[in-house]
Short mmCIF file of C-alpha atoms in Angstrom, two decimals:
data_model
loop_
_atom_site.label_atom_id
_atom_site.label_comp_id
_atom_site.label_asym_id
_atom_site.label_seq_id
_atom_site.Cartn_x
_atom_site.Cartn_y
_atom_site.Cartn_z
CA MET Z 13 15.84 -39.30 4.58
CA THR Z 14 13.72 -42.20 3.28
CA ALA Z 15 12.77 -41.82 -0.38
CA PRO Z 16 8.99 -41.38 -0.81
CA GLN Z 17 7.00 -43.25 -3.44
CA PRO Z 18 6.72 -41.64 -6.93
CA ALA Z 19 3.07 -40.64 -6.47
CA ASP Z 20 3.88 -39.21 -3.04
CA THR Z 21 6.85 -37.34 -4.53
CA ALA Z 22 4.65 -35.73 -7.20
CA ALA Z 23 2.08 -34.71 -4.57
CA ARG Z 24 4.76 -33.21 -2.34
CA LEU Z 25 6.36 -31.28 -5.20
CA THR Z 26 3.07 -29.89 -6.51
CA GLY Z 27 2.04 -29.03 -2.95
CA LEU Z 28 5.31 -27.15 -2.48
CA VAL Z 29 4.78 -25.26 -5.74
CA ARG Z 30 1.20 -24.32 -4.76
CA ALA Z 31 2.39 -23.10 -1.37
CA LEU Z 32 5.11 -20.94 -2.94
CA ARG Z 33 2.63 -19.51 -5.45
CA GLY Z 34 0.34 -18.67 -2.55
CA HIS Z 35 3.17 -16.53 -1.16
CA GLY Z 36 3.45 -14.62 -4.41
CA LEU Z 37 6.37 -16.47 -6.04
CA ARG Z 38 5.99 -16.69 -9.80
CA ILE Z 39 6.48 -20.36 -10.64
CA GLY Z 40 5.16 -21.70 -13.92
CA PRO Z 41 4.86 -25.17 -15.46
CA ALA Z 42 8.39 -24.96 -16.90
CA GLU Z 43 9.95 -24.36 -13.47
CA THR Z 44 7.85 -27.18 -12.00
CA VAL Z 45 9.06 -29.60 -14.70
CA ASP Z 46 12.65 -28.50 -14.03
CA ALA Z 47 12.15 -29.18 -10.31
CA ALA Z 48 10.85 -32.68 -11.08
CA ALA Z 49 13.95 -33.29 -13.21
CA VAL Z 50 16.13 -32.11 -10.31
CA LEU Z 51 14.50 -34.66 -8.00
CA ASP Z 52 15.00 -37.38 -10.61
CA VAL Z 53 18.72 -36.58 -10.95
CA LEU Z 54 19.63 -35.84 -7.32
CA GLY Z 55 17.40 -38.36 -5.58
CA PHE Z 56 16.71 -38.24 -1.84
CA ALA Z 57 20.00 -39.43 -0.35
CA ASP Z 58 21.29 -35.91 0.44
CA ARG Z 59 18.43 -33.70 1.68
CA GLU Z 60 20.42 -30.45 1.68
CA GLN Z 61 21.61 -31.09 -1.88
CA MET Z 62 18.00 -31.71 -2.88
CA ARG Z 63 16.96 -28.46 -1.17
CA ALA Z 64 19.62 -26.50 -3.07
CA GLY Z 65 18.63 -28.10 -6.38
CA LEU Z 66 14.93 -27.33 -5.98
CA ALA Z 67 15.74 -23.76 -4.92
CA ALA Z 68 17.85 -23.29 -8.06
CA ALA Z 69 14.99 -24.58 -10.23
CA LEU Z 70 12.12 -22.67 -8.60
CA LEU Z 71 13.45 -19.36 -7.25
CA ARG Z 72 14.36 -16.13 -9.04
CA SER Z 73 15.89 -14.03 -6.25
CA ASP Z 74 17.65 -14.40 -2.91
CA GLY Z 75 14.79 -12.67 -1.11
CA GLN Z 76 12.56 -15.69 -1.74
CA ARG Z 77 14.85 -18.21 -0.04
CA ALA Z 78 13.44 -17.88 3.49
CA VAL Z 79 9.91 -18.66 2.30
CA PHE Z 80 11.22 -21.56 0.23
CA ASP Z 81 13.21 -23.09 3.11
CA ALA Z 82 10.27 -22.97 5.53
CA SER Z 83 7.91 -24.47 2.93
CA PHE Z 84 10.45 -27.12 1.86
CA ASP Z 85 10.73 -28.32 5.47
CA LEU Z 86 6.97 -28.86 5.54
CA PHE Z 87 6.66 -30.85 2.32
CA PHE Z 88 10.01 -32.67 2.50
CA PRO Z 89 10.52 -33.05 6.29
CA LEU Z 90 13.57 -34.68 7.78
CA GLY Z 91 11.33 -37.18 9.54
CA VAL Z 92 7.80 -37.97 10.64
CA GLY Z 93 6.53 -37.85 14.19
CA THR Z 94 9.04 -37.86 17.03
CA PRO Z 95 12.64 -37.79 15.72
CA GLU Z 96 14.40 -41.17 15.72
CA ALA Z 97 17.04 -40.00 18.23
CA LEU Z 98 14.29 -39.11 20.70
CA ARG Z 99 12.44 -42.37 20.14
CA ALA Z 100 15.63 -44.33 20.83
CA ASP Z 101 16.57 -42.25 23.86
CA PRO Z 102 13.53 -40.23 24.98
CA PRO Z 103 14.15 -37.29 27.30
CA PRO Z 104 12.59 -37.44 30.74
CA LEU Z 105 9.17 -35.82 30.79
CA PRO Z 106 8.40 -33.18 33.38
CA ASP Z 107 6.50 -34.37 36.44
CA ASP Z 108 4.29 -31.32 36.17
CA PRO Z 109 3.47 -30.23 32.57
CA GLU Z 110 2.48 -26.79 33.76
CA PRO Z 111 5.21 -24.13 34.08
CA PRO Z 112 6.49 -24.06 37.68
CA ARG Z 113 5.50 -21.13 39.78
CA PHE Z 114 8.05 -18.50 40.73
CA GLY Z 115 10.64 -19.89 43.12
CA ARG Z 116 9.92 -23.57 42.46
CA PRO Z 117 12.77 -25.65 40.94
CA ASP Z 118 12.44 -27.03 37.42
CA PRO Z 119 15.05 -29.81 37.06
CA LEU Z 120 14.21 -30.76 33.45
CA ARG Z 121 14.41 -27.15 32.29
CA ASP Z 122 17.70 -26.64 34.11
CA ARG Z 123 19.23 -29.77 32.50
CA LEU Z 124 18.13 -28.70 29.03
CA ARG Z 125 19.52 -25.21 29.55
CA GLU Z 126 22.90 -26.61 30.65
CA ARG Z 127 23.11 -28.87 27.61
CA LEU Z 128 22.00 -26.04 25.32
CA ALA Z 129 24.65 -23.69 26.75
CA ALA Z 130 27.33 -26.31 26.05
CA ALA Z 131 26.03 -26.96 22.51
CA LEU Z 132 25.89 -23.25 21.69
CA ALA Z 133 29.36 -22.63 23.11
CA ALA Z 134 30.77 -25.47 20.97
CA ASP Z 135 28.60 -24.49 17.98
CA ASP Z 136 27.51 -28.15 17.77
CA ARG Z 137 24.70 -28.09 15.18
CA ALA Z 138 23.80 -31.77 15.61
CA ALA Z 139 23.39 -31.37 19.37
CA GLN Z 140 21.33 -28.22 18.85
CA ALA Z 141 19.01 -30.04 16.42
CA ARG Z 142 18.43 -32.84 18.94
CA LEU Z 143 17.83 -30.31 21.72
CA ALA Z 144 15.27 -28.48 19.54
CA GLY Z 145 13.32 -31.73 19.28
CA GLU Z 146 13.62 -32.37 23.02
CA VAL Z 147 12.47 -28.86 23.91
CA VAL Z 148 9.39 -29.13 21.69
CA GLU Z 149 8.68 -32.64 23.03
CA ALA Z 150 9.00 -31.52 26.65
CA PHE Z 151 7.47 -28.04 26.64
CA GLY Z 152 5.76 -27.44 23.29
CA ARG Z 153 2.63 -29.62 23.47
CA TYR Z 154 -0.70 -28.00 24.27
CA GLY Z 155 -4.25 -29.32 24.45
CA THR Z 156 -5.78 -32.24 26.31
CA GLY Z 157 -6.84 -34.46 23.44
CA SER Z 158 -10.47 -34.38 24.58
CA THR Z 159 -11.53 -31.96 21.84
CA PRO Z 160 -10.75 -32.86 18.19
CA GLY Z 161 -8.36 -30.38 16.63
CA SER Z 162 -7.45 -28.76 19.96
CA ASP Z 163 -4.03 -30.44 20.29
CA GLY Z 164 -0.90 -28.99 18.79
CA TRP Z 165 2.65 -27.81 19.27
CA SER Z 166 3.79 -24.31 20.13
CA ALA Z 167 7.32 -23.00 19.60
CA HIS Z 168 6.39 -19.83 21.50
CA GLN Z 169 5.35 -21.87 24.54
CA ALA Z 170 8.48 -24.05 24.39
CA LEU Z 171 10.89 -21.13 23.97
CA GLY Z 172 9.14 -19.12 26.66
CA ARG Z 173 9.71 -21.98 29.09
CA LEU Z 174 13.37 -22.46 28.08
CA SER Z 175 14.37 -18.75 27.72
CA PRO Z 176 17.54 -19.35 25.65
CA GLU Z 177 18.33 -15.62 25.45
CA THR Z 178 19.21 -15.59 29.15
CA LEU Z 179 22.12 -17.98 28.48
CA LEU Z 180 24.20 -15.27 26.78
CA ALA Z 181 26.26 -14.34 29.85
CA ARG Z 182 26.92 -17.99 30.78
CA ILE Z 183 28.10 -18.91 27.27
CA LEU Z 184 30.20 -15.76 26.98
CA ALA Z 185 31.93 -16.54 30.29
CA ALA Z 186 32.66 -20.11 29.19
CA LEU Z 187 34.12 -18.98 25.87
CA ARG Z 188 36.14 -16.22 27.53
CA GLU Z 189 37.98 -18.78 29.68
CA ASN Z 190 39.13 -20.79 26.63
CA ARG Z 191 39.86 -17.83 24.37
CA GLY Z 192 43.34 -16.98 23.14
CA PRO Z 193 44.71 -13.43 23.10
CA GLU Z 194 44.22 -13.16 19.32
CA ASP Z 195 40.55 -14.23 19.39
CA LEU Z 196 37.46 -12.08 18.87
CA SER Z 197 36.57 -9.19 21.16
CA ASP Z 198 33.76 -9.56 23.71
CA ARG Z 199 31.38 -7.47 21.59
CA VAL Z 200 31.93 -9.51 18.43
CA LEU Z 201 31.75 -12.72 20.44
CA ALA Z 202 28.46 -11.65 22.02
CA ASP Z 203 27.02 -10.93 18.55
CA GLU Z 204 28.09 -14.41 17.42
CA ILE Z 205 26.38 -16.02 20.43
CA ARG Z 206 23.20 -14.06 19.73
CA ARG Z 207 23.29 -15.36 16.15
CA ARG Z 208 23.61 -18.95 17.41
CA ILE Z 209 20.67 -18.41 19.77
CA ARG Z 210 18.57 -17.02 16.90
CA ASP Z 211 19.45 -20.07 14.80
CA PHE Z 212 18.41 -22.36 17.65
CA ARG Z 213 15.11 -20.52 18.02
CA ALA Z 214 14.54 -21.02 14.30
CA GLN Z 215 15.22 -24.76 14.73
CA VAL Z 216 12.63 -24.98 17.51
CA THR Z 217 10.13 -23.04 15.41
CA GLY Z 218 10.73 -25.33 12.44
CA GLU Z 219 10.34 -28.48 14.57
CA ALA Z 220 7.06 -27.27 16.08
CA ARG Z 221 5.78 -26.22 12.65
CA ARG Z 222 6.65 -29.65 11.20
CA ARG Z 223 4.69 -31.43 13.93
CA VAL Z 224 1.69 -29.14 13.52
CA ALA Z 225 1.77 -29.77 9.76
CA GLU Z 226 1.40 -33.50 10.44
CA LEU Z 227 -1.77 -32.75 12.41
CA ARG Z 228 -3.32 -30.01 10.27
CA GLY Z 229 -1.85 -30.58 6.79
CA ALA Z 230 1.26 -29.13 5.19
CA GLU Z 231 -0.53 -26.81 2.74
CA ARG Z 232 -2.65 -25.24 5.47
CA ILE Z 233 0.37 -24.57 7.68
CA ALA Z 234 2.42 -23.30 4.72
CA GLU Z 235 -0.32 -20.75 4.07
CA ARG Z 236 -0.76 -19.58 7.65
CA ALA Z 237 2.52 -20.13 9.48
CA VAL Z 238 5.24 -19.36 6.92
CA ALA Z 239 6.38 -15.74 6.99
CA PRO Z 240 5.84 -13.95 3.65
CA THR Z 241 8.57 -12.50 1.48
CA ALA Z 242 9.70 -8.97 2.34
CA ASP Z 243 7.68 -7.37 -0.47
CA ARG Z 244 4.45 -8.91 0.90
CA ILE Z 245 4.89 -7.90 4.54
CA ASP Z 246 1.95 -5.80 5.71
CA PHE Z 247 3.18 -2.29 6.51
CA LEU Z 248 0.85 -1.91 9.50
CA TYR Z 249 1.91 -5.14 11.21
CA ALA Z 250 5.62 -5.29 10.37
CA GLY Z 251 7.98 -5.72 13.32
CA ARG Z 252 11.42 -4.17 13.71
CA GLU Z 253 13.26 -6.99 11.92
CA GLN Z 254 10.70 -7.05 9.11
CA LEU Z 255 11.02 -3.29 8.62
CA ALA Z 256 14.80 -3.70 8.44
CA GLU Z 257 14.30 -6.38 5.77
CA LEU Z 258 11.96 -4.03 3.90
CA ARG Z 259 14.58 -1.26 3.90
CA ARG Z 260 17.05 -3.66 2.28
CA THR Z 261 14.62 -4.08 -0.63
CA VAL Z 262 14.38 -0.34 -1.34
CA HIS Z 263 17.19 -0.06 -3.89
CA PRO Z 264 16.38 -3.22 -5.92
CA LEU Z 265 12.73 -2.10 -6.09
CA ALA Z 266 13.78 1.44 -7.05
CA ARG Z 267 15.91 0.13 -9.94
CA LYS Z 268 13.01 -2.00 -11.19
CA LEU Z 269 10.54 0.90 -11.00
CA ALA Z 270 12.99 3.29 -12.66
CA THR Z 271 13.29 0.87 -15.60
CA ARG Z 272 9.51 0.65 -15.93
CA LEU Z 273 9.04 4.42 -15.77
CA ALA Z 274 11.79 4.94 -18.35
CA ALA Z 275 10.08 2.45 -20.69
CA ARG Z 276 6.75 4.25 -20.26
CA ARG Z 277 8.50 7.55 -20.98
CA ARG Z 278 9.99 6.16 -24.21
CA ARG Z 279 6.59 4.92 -25.35
CA ALA Z 280 4.97 8.24 -24.50
CA ALA Z 281 7.62 10.12 -26.53
CA ARG Z 282 6.42 8.49 -29.75
CA GLY Z 283 3.10 10.32 -29.63
CA GLN Z 284 0.37 9.86 -32.25
CA ILE Z 285 0.77 8.79 -35.87
CA ASP Z 286 1.59 11.64 -38.29
CA LEU Z 287 -0.73 10.78 -41.19
CA ARG Z 288 0.88 13.10 -43.76
CA ARG Z 289 4.42 11.84 -43.15
CA THR Z 290 3.20 8.23 -43.06
CA LEU Z 291 1.53 8.60 -46.50
CA ARG Z 292 4.65 10.24 -47.92
CA ARG Z 293 6.78 7.31 -46.69
CA SER Z 294 4.35 4.81 -48.18
CA LEU Z 295 5.04 6.09 -51.74
CA GLY Z 296 8.30 4.13 -51.74
CA THR Z 297 6.50 0.88 -50.84
CA GLY Z 298 3.62 0.98 -53.32
CA GLY Z 299 1.27 2.85 -51.01
CA VAL Z 300 1.62 0.32 -48.17
CA PRO Z 301 2.43 2.14 -44.88
CA LEU Z 302 5.13 -0.24 -43.67
CA ARG Z 303 6.94 2.43 -41.61
CA PRO Z 304 4.47 4.64 -39.72
CA ALA Z 305 5.70 8.11 -38.79
CA TYR Z 306 4.89 9.57 -35.37
CA ARG Z 307 4.59 13.06 -34.00
CA LEU Z 308 7.43 12.95 -31.53
CA ARG Z 309 6.78 14.37 -28.09
CA ARG Z 310 9.27 15.47 -25.51
CA PRO Z 311 7.48 14.71 -22.25
CA ALA Z 312 9.03 16.55 -19.34
CA ARG Z 313 9.74 14.59 -16.22
CA PRO Z 314 6.97 15.19 -13.70
CA GLU Z 315 7.28 16.87 -10.33
CA LEU Z 316 6.41 14.85 -7.25
CA VAL Z 317 5.11 15.97 -3.86
CA LEU Z 318 4.79 13.51 -0.98
CA LEU Z 319 2.46 14.36 1.90
CA CYS Z 320 3.14 11.73 4.59
CA ASP Z 321 1.48 10.88 7.89
CA VAL Z 322 4.39 9.95 10.20
CA SER Z 323 2.34 9.11 13.29
CA GLY Z 324 3.09 5.81 15.00
CA SER Z 325 0.33 3.77 13.35
CA VAL Z 326 1.59 4.27 9.78
CA SER Z 327 5.17 5.44 10.23
CA GLY Z 328 6.63 2.23 8.75
CA PHE Z 329 4.62 2.72 5.55
CA ALA Z 330 5.64 6.37 5.26
CA ASP Z 331 9.32 5.65 5.99
CA PHE Z 332 9.57 2.97 3.33
CA THR Z 333 7.81 5.11 0.71
CA MET Z 334 10.04 8.12 1.43
CA LEU Z 335 13.17 5.99 1.14
CA LEU Z 336 11.88 4.54 -2.13
CA VAL Z 337 11.18 7.98 -3.56
CA ARG Z 338 14.63 9.17 -2.48
CA ALA Z 339 16.18 6.24 -4.36
CA MET Z 340 14.06 7.13 -7.44
CA SER Z 341 14.57 10.90 -7.29
CA GLU Z 342 16.36 10.99 -10.67
CA GLN Z 343 13.11 9.96 -12.36
CA PHE Z 344 11.47 13.29 -11.42
CA SER Z 345 12.38 16.85 -12.23
CA LYS Z 346 11.63 17.94 -8.66
CA VAL Z 347 10.75 16.09 -5.45
CA ARG Z 348 9.44 17.75 -2.30
CA VAL Z 349 8.45 15.82 0.81
CA PHE Z 350 6.18 17.03 3.63
CA ALA Z 351 5.44 15.19 6.87
CA PHE Z 352 2.63 15.69 9.33
CA VAL Z 353 0.92 14.38 12.41
CA ASN Z 354 -1.34 17.33 13.10
CA ARG Z 355 0.98 20.03 11.70
CA THR Z 356 2.77 20.01 8.35
CA ALA Z 357 6.52 20.58 7.85
CA GLU Z 358 8.79 20.16 4.84
CA ILE Z 359 11.48 17.49 5.31
CA THR Z 360 13.00 17.45 1.81
CA ASP Z 361 16.47 18.45 3.04
CA LEU Z 362 16.37 15.89 5.83
CA LEU Z 363 15.52 13.15 3.34
CA ARG Z 364 18.40 14.16 1.03
CA ASP Z 365 20.92 13.24 3.72
CA ASN Z 366 22.08 9.89 2.32
CA SER Z 367 24.46 9.37 5.24
CA ALA Z 368 21.58 9.23 7.72
CA ASP Z 369 20.56 5.88 9.15
CA PRO Z 370 17.30 4.83 7.42
CA ALA Z 371 16.17 3.05 10.59
CA ARG Z 372 16.23 6.37 12.48
CA LEU Z 373 14.37 8.37 9.84
CA ALA Z 374 11.06 8.46 11.74
CA THR Z 375 12.82 9.42 14.98
CA ARG Z 376 14.67 12.26 13.28
CA ILE Z 377 11.50 13.58 11.64
CA LEU Z 378 9.61 13.66 14.93
CA ALA Z 379 12.58 15.28 16.71
CA GLU Z 380 13.65 17.86 14.10
CA ALA Z 381 10.47 18.74 12.19
CA LYS Z 382 7.46 20.58 13.65
CA VAL Z 383 4.86 17.93 12.85
CA THR Z 384 2.91 18.06 16.13
CA GLY Z 385 1.10 20.86 17.92
CA TYR Z 386 -0.57 20.79 21.32
CA HIS Z 387 -1.21 17.04 21.13
CA GLY Z 388 0.37 14.01 19.47
CA ASN Z 389 -2.68 12.56 17.70
CA SER Z 390 -3.28 12.56 13.95
CA ASP Z 391 -5.40 15.39 12.58
CA TYR Z 392 -5.60 15.19 8.80
CA GLY Z 393 -7.93 18.18 8.52
CA SER Z 394 -5.52 20.48 10.33
CA ALA Z 395 -2.48 19.13 8.45
CA LEU Z 396 -4.12 19.43 5.02
CA GLY Z 397 -5.31 22.93 5.88
CA GLU Z 398 -1.81 24.04 6.90
CA PHE Z 399 -0.34 22.58 3.70
CA ALA Z 400 -2.96 24.35 1.56
CA ASP Z 401 -2.35 27.66 3.36
CA ARG Z 402 1.45 27.63 3.60
CA HIS Z 403 2.89 25.24 1.01
CA LEU Z 404 0.49 25.31 -1.93
CA ASP Z 405 3.23 26.88 -4.08
CA ALA Z 406 4.87 23.42 -4.15
CA VAL Z 407 1.99 22.17 -6.33
CA GLY Z 408 1.69 23.09 -10.00
CA PRO Z 409 0.23 21.82 -13.28
CA ARG Z 410 3.08 19.27 -13.67
CA THR Z 411 2.92 18.03 -10.08
CA CYS Z 412 1.71 14.62 -8.95
CA VAL Z 413 0.77 14.58 -5.27
CA LEU Z 414 0.89 11.36 -3.25
CA VAL Z 415 -0.85 11.45 0.12
CA LEU Z 416 0.26 8.62 2.41
CA GLY Z 417 -1.83 7.71 5.43
CA ASP Z 418 -4.69 5.70 6.89
CA ALA Z 419 -7.04 8.74 7.06
CA ARG Z 420 -7.88 8.05 10.71
CA ASN Z 421 -8.73 11.53 11.87
CA ASN Z 422 -9.71 10.94 15.52
CA HIS Z 423 -13.26 12.18 14.75
CA ARG Z 424 -12.05 15.68 13.84
CA ASP Z 425 -13.07 17.83 10.87
CA PRO Z 426 -11.58 16.21 7.71
CA ASN Z 427 -11.31 19.63 5.99
CA LEU Z 428 -12.27 18.39 2.53
CA ASP Z 429 -12.04 21.93 1.11
CA ALA Z 430 -8.26 21.94 1.72
CA LEU Z 431 -7.88 18.68 -0.21
CA ARG Z 432 -10.00 20.12 -3.06
CA ARG Z 433 -7.69 23.16 -3.23
CA ILE Z 434 -4.66 20.86 -3.53
CA ALA Z 435 -6.36 18.70 -6.18
CA GLY Z 436 -7.40 21.83 -8.11
CA ARG Z 437 -3.77 22.90 -8.62
CA ALA Z 438 -2.11 19.51 -9.14
CA ARG Z 439 -1.89 17.43 -12.30
CA ARG Z 440 -2.95 14.31 -10.37
CA VAL Z 441 -3.54 13.48 -6.70
CA PHE Z 442 -3.48 9.92 -5.39
CA TRP Z 443 -4.07 8.80 -1.83
CA LEU Z 444 -2.30 5.56 -0.80
CA ASN Z 445 -3.94 3.96 2.22
CA PRO Z 446 -2.18 1.06 4.06
CA GLU Z 447 -5.50 -0.22 5.44
CA GLN Z 448 -7.72 -2.63 3.55
CA PRO Z 449 -10.89 -1.06 2.05
CA ALA Z 450 -13.16 -3.01 4.42
CA LEU Z 451 -11.82 -0.83 7.27
CA TRP Z 452 -12.29 2.53 5.54
CA SER Z 453 -15.80 2.94 6.97
CA THR Z 454 -14.97 1.91 10.53
CA GLY Z 455 -14.15 3.85 13.67
CA ASP Z 456 -12.60 7.29 13.18
CA SER Z 457 -11.60 6.72 9.54
CA ALA Z 458 -12.43 9.54 7.11
CA ALA Z 459 -11.16 7.52 4.13
CA LEU Z 460 -14.48 7.35 2.29
CA ALA Z 461 -14.94 11.12 2.56
CA TYR Z 462 -11.47 11.76 1.16
CA ALA Z 463 -12.03 9.12 -1.55
CA ASP Z 464 -14.90 11.24 -2.89
CA VAL Z 465 -12.39 14.04 -3.58
CA VAL Z 466 -9.28 12.18 -4.84
CA GLU Z 467 -8.44 8.66 -5.98
CA MET Z 468 -7.72 6.42 -2.99
CA HIS Z 469 -5.90 3.10 -3.43
CA PRO Z 470 -5.20 0.40 -0.83
CA CYS Z 471 -1.46 -0.12 -0.45
CA ARG Z 472 -0.63 -2.71 2.20
CA ASN Z 473 2.84 -3.95 1.15
CA ALA Z 474 5.89 -3.10 -0.93
CA ARG Z 475 4.74 -5.15 -3.93
CA ARG Z 476 1.47 -3.24 -4.13
CA LEU Z 477 3.32 0.06 -3.67
CA GLY Z 478 5.61 -0.73 -6.59
CA GLU Z 479 2.66 -1.65 -8.80
CA LEU Z 480 0.85 1.60 -7.98
CA ILE Z 481 3.89 3.80 -8.55
CA ALA Z 482 4.65 2.14 -11.90
CA ARG Z 483 1.02 2.44 -13.02
CA LEU Z 484 -0.21 5.72 -11.59
CA LEU Z 485 2.64 8.22 -11.76
CA PRO Z 486 2.58 10.35 -14.90
CA VAL Z 487 5.52 10.36 -17.34
#
């Protein structure tokens, strides 16, 4: 990697810091100065050593590393333009840039797939890196150049043309021929090949993103094309892998929230100043109240009731919140959990099963709990009414009720009276809505009507959920 000029280095470093801050990483002036000192000491000779040094100076947790790596590759790229290996020995371009129709041969694609299968079988990282550049060069370009800003590079287009996932059987057969009797089983070997294919896909994505950053600007691409940290993933748009990453953050977040709630409980136990005892103490210090006395309180731990919409649109949000509450259950004197789609059923016992697979929680709820009636669509009015009629004994003067859902009622009666009955018995009722407030008045949403009865808060990601739980729940 060629060392940039000092002014360019400062601009790249500050751009990297701004991009990381934009993704929610807390990086202050002190960390930025430390990162500059790291660059001064390590230099630019070893790029991976420089990456590790900057990560050590700027990051606070392992969960931030993926965002850092993607942003680092934009501001401190391995090269500019077409990689040197491709400039020295360019791959043959396809005669027809359009994908061939079904049944037509594609010689360039076939050659690249053969070379990729060999590189993946040998786990040759250098060959895979070169192939990533060749694949993007051959299949990733889009646009005609006639319209300014219309050109670019697409990893999705390049990978769709190459289809590396379909090489699994070929690579597995090649490795099986050269495998000794003591080597890995077919299942473990297949998982290893899938991992190598995922890594290659990430290389292609990184190469396409680097080239687009040269056209559009690194900061713009870092803002729009770098995946956020797990705690900032939008519940409504999270995919399967992102939801799995979210579940891995449940216990660290639960420990952090438990610490905050315990601190709030200690502060609340001090109560108000006892004026008589404070004046009596001040006699020993000449009338100066150096040691105030407080009326000590013994706040009881609150009870918590969760009322969760587990329909498909918001099931990821409900699943994560239920798992978080299960991990924090010791912070409450009693926890009861109810799920609904258009009927309400208690699932407290199901949630207590710590041996259950968290990824299958939604499936188990839909299969084992009676949360649907004659149809499978959400009906908040019917669900709230059933809770108020059959389960209102779960709510008392020490109970905090959290309602989780997007309040999309499919144009049915919202049954506000049932929500008023619940709010009338509870200590506090909060509604956490995974949609942004701008959508609360659109379509079949009854959010604004429910917000007139109880407090409704937008809650789109795990970070926001943690902030609300730490701030809103009584102690």
